[in-house]
Tab-separated table of C-alpha atoms in Angstrom:
chain	number	residue	atom	x	y	z
R	1295	UNK	CA	5.537	2.299	-21.417
R	1296	UNK	CA	4.070	0.672	-18.319
R	1297	UNK	CA	0.543	1.822	-17.523
R	1298	UNK	CA	-0.784	1.111	-14.052
R	1299	UNK	CA	-4.304	2.189	-13.166
R	1300	UNK	CA	-4.905	0.143	-9.979
R	1301	UNK	CA	-2.704	0.472	-6.889
R	1302	UNK	CA	-2.615	-1.205	-3.496
R	1303	UNK	CA	-1.327	1.203	-0.833
R	1304	UNK	CA	0.923	0.074	2.010
R	1305	UNK	CA	1.433	2.493	4.895
R	1306	UNK	CA	1.266	2.653	8.694
R	1307	UNK	CA	-1.441	3.759	11.103
R	1308	UNK	CA	0.464	6.827	12.304
R	1309	UNK	CA	0.681	8.348	8.822
R	1310	UNK	CA	-3.024	7.694	8.325
R	1311	UNK	CA	-3.879	9.297	11.702
R	1312	UNK	CA	-1.706	12.326	10.894
R	1313	UNK	CA	-3.674	12.852	7.684
R	1314	UNK	CA	-0.649	12.455	5.421
R	1315	UNK	CA	-2.009	9.590	3.319
R	1316	UNK	CA	-5.360	11.033	2.231
R	1317	UNK	CA	-3.980	13.949	0.140
R	1318	UNK	CA	-1.803	11.495	-1.794
R	1319	UNK	CA	-4.760	9.191	-2.402
R	1320	UNK	CA	-6.934	12.130	-3.484
R	1321	UNK	CA	-4.298	13.222	-6.009
R	1322	UNK	CA	-4.025	9.716	-7.419
R	1323	UNK	CA	-7.799	9.383	-7.739
R	1324	UNK	CA	-8.025	12.780	-9.462
R	1325	UNK	CA	-5.564	11.454	-12.024
R	1326	UNK	CA	-7.442	8.257	-12.809
R	1327	UNK	CA	-5.664	5.848	-10.467
R	1328	UNK	CA	-7.926	3.417	-8.647
R	1329	UNK	CA	-6.964	2.560	-5.066
R	1330	UNK	CA	-7.753	-1.162	-4.739
R	1331	UNK	CA	-6.990	-1.308	-1.053
R	1332	UNK	CA	-5.006	0.150	1.805
R	1333	UNK	CA	-2.943	-1.922	4.211
R	1334	UNK	CA	-1.952	0.226	7.197
R	1335	UNK	CA	-1.120	-2.427	9.783
R	1336	UNK	CA	2.636	-2.228	9.259
R	1337	UNK	CA	4.542	-2.190	12.561
R	1338	UNK	CA	8.183	-1.207	13.025
R	1339	UNK	CA	10.336	-4.184	12.010
R	1340	UNK	CA	7.580	-5.867	10.034
R	1341	UNK	CA	7.227	-9.641	10.287
R	1342	UNK	CA	6.776	-12.399	7.718
R	1343	UNK	CA	3.172	-12.711	8.914
R	1344	UNK	CA	2.546	-9.024	8.172
R	1345	UNK	CA	4.073	-9.336	4.692
R	1346	UNK	CA	2.023	-12.467	3.972
R	1347	UNK	CA	-1.208	-10.804	5.090
R	1348	UNK	CA	-0.460	-7.746	2.979
R	1349	UNK	CA	0.313	-9.914	-0.067
R	1350	UNK	CA	-2.905	-11.915	0.361
R	1351	UNK	CA	-5.056	-8.778	0.564
R	1352	UNK	CA	-3.292	-7.189	-2.389
R	1353	UNK	CA	-3.772	-10.291	-4.529
R	1354	UNK	CA	-7.471	-10.419	-3.656
R	1355	UNK	CA	-7.843	-6.728	-4.569
R	1356	UNK	CA	-6.843	-7.189	-8.205
R	1357	UNK	CA	-4.105	-4.593	-7.977
R	1358	UNK	CA	-1.549	-3.938	-10.692
R	1359	UNK	CA	1.100	-2.613	-8.319
R	1360	UNK	CA	2.050	-1.302	-4.898
R	1361	UNK	CA	2.524	2.189	-3.516
R	1362	UNK	CA	4.458	2.402	-0.247
R	1363	UNK	CA	3.830	5.557	1.782
R	1364	UNK	CA	6.165	5.574	4.756
R	1365	UNK	CA	9.556	4.544	5.985
R	1366	UNK	CA	11.689	1.433	5.877
R	1367	UNK	CA	9.252	-1.099	7.342
R	1368	UNK	CA	6.479	0.087	5.048
R	1369	UNK	CA	8.726	-0.093	2.004
R	1370	UNK	CA	10.088	-3.497	2.996
R	1371	UNK	CA	6.577	-4.839	3.553
R	1372	UNK	CA	5.426	-3.592	0.143
R	1373	UNK	CA	8.492	-5.061	-1.564
R	1374	UNK	CA	8.055	-8.412	0.168
R	1375	UNK	CA	4.332	-8.528	-0.643
R	1376	UNK	CA	5.112	-7.713	-4.256
R	1377	UNK	CA	7.520	-10.670	-4.435
R	1378	UNK	CA	4.897	-13.016	-2.952
């Protein structure tokens, strides 16, 4: 069984501003998951530069995995950063 206790969150600024991200983070923290970092600068139709920046920050954070909270660009950015 895979056990992940440190996550790097990828989302967008609108979901953060709407208050939709914080309840998810609170639930994770209550269940022993450490949030190593949050990358919320994902625009629609994310670029290679955005993915590279996200990957760099995630690597520096010491994360064990990614959690994408959002739509297609957010998920694509998280997947691309994970590959890098």
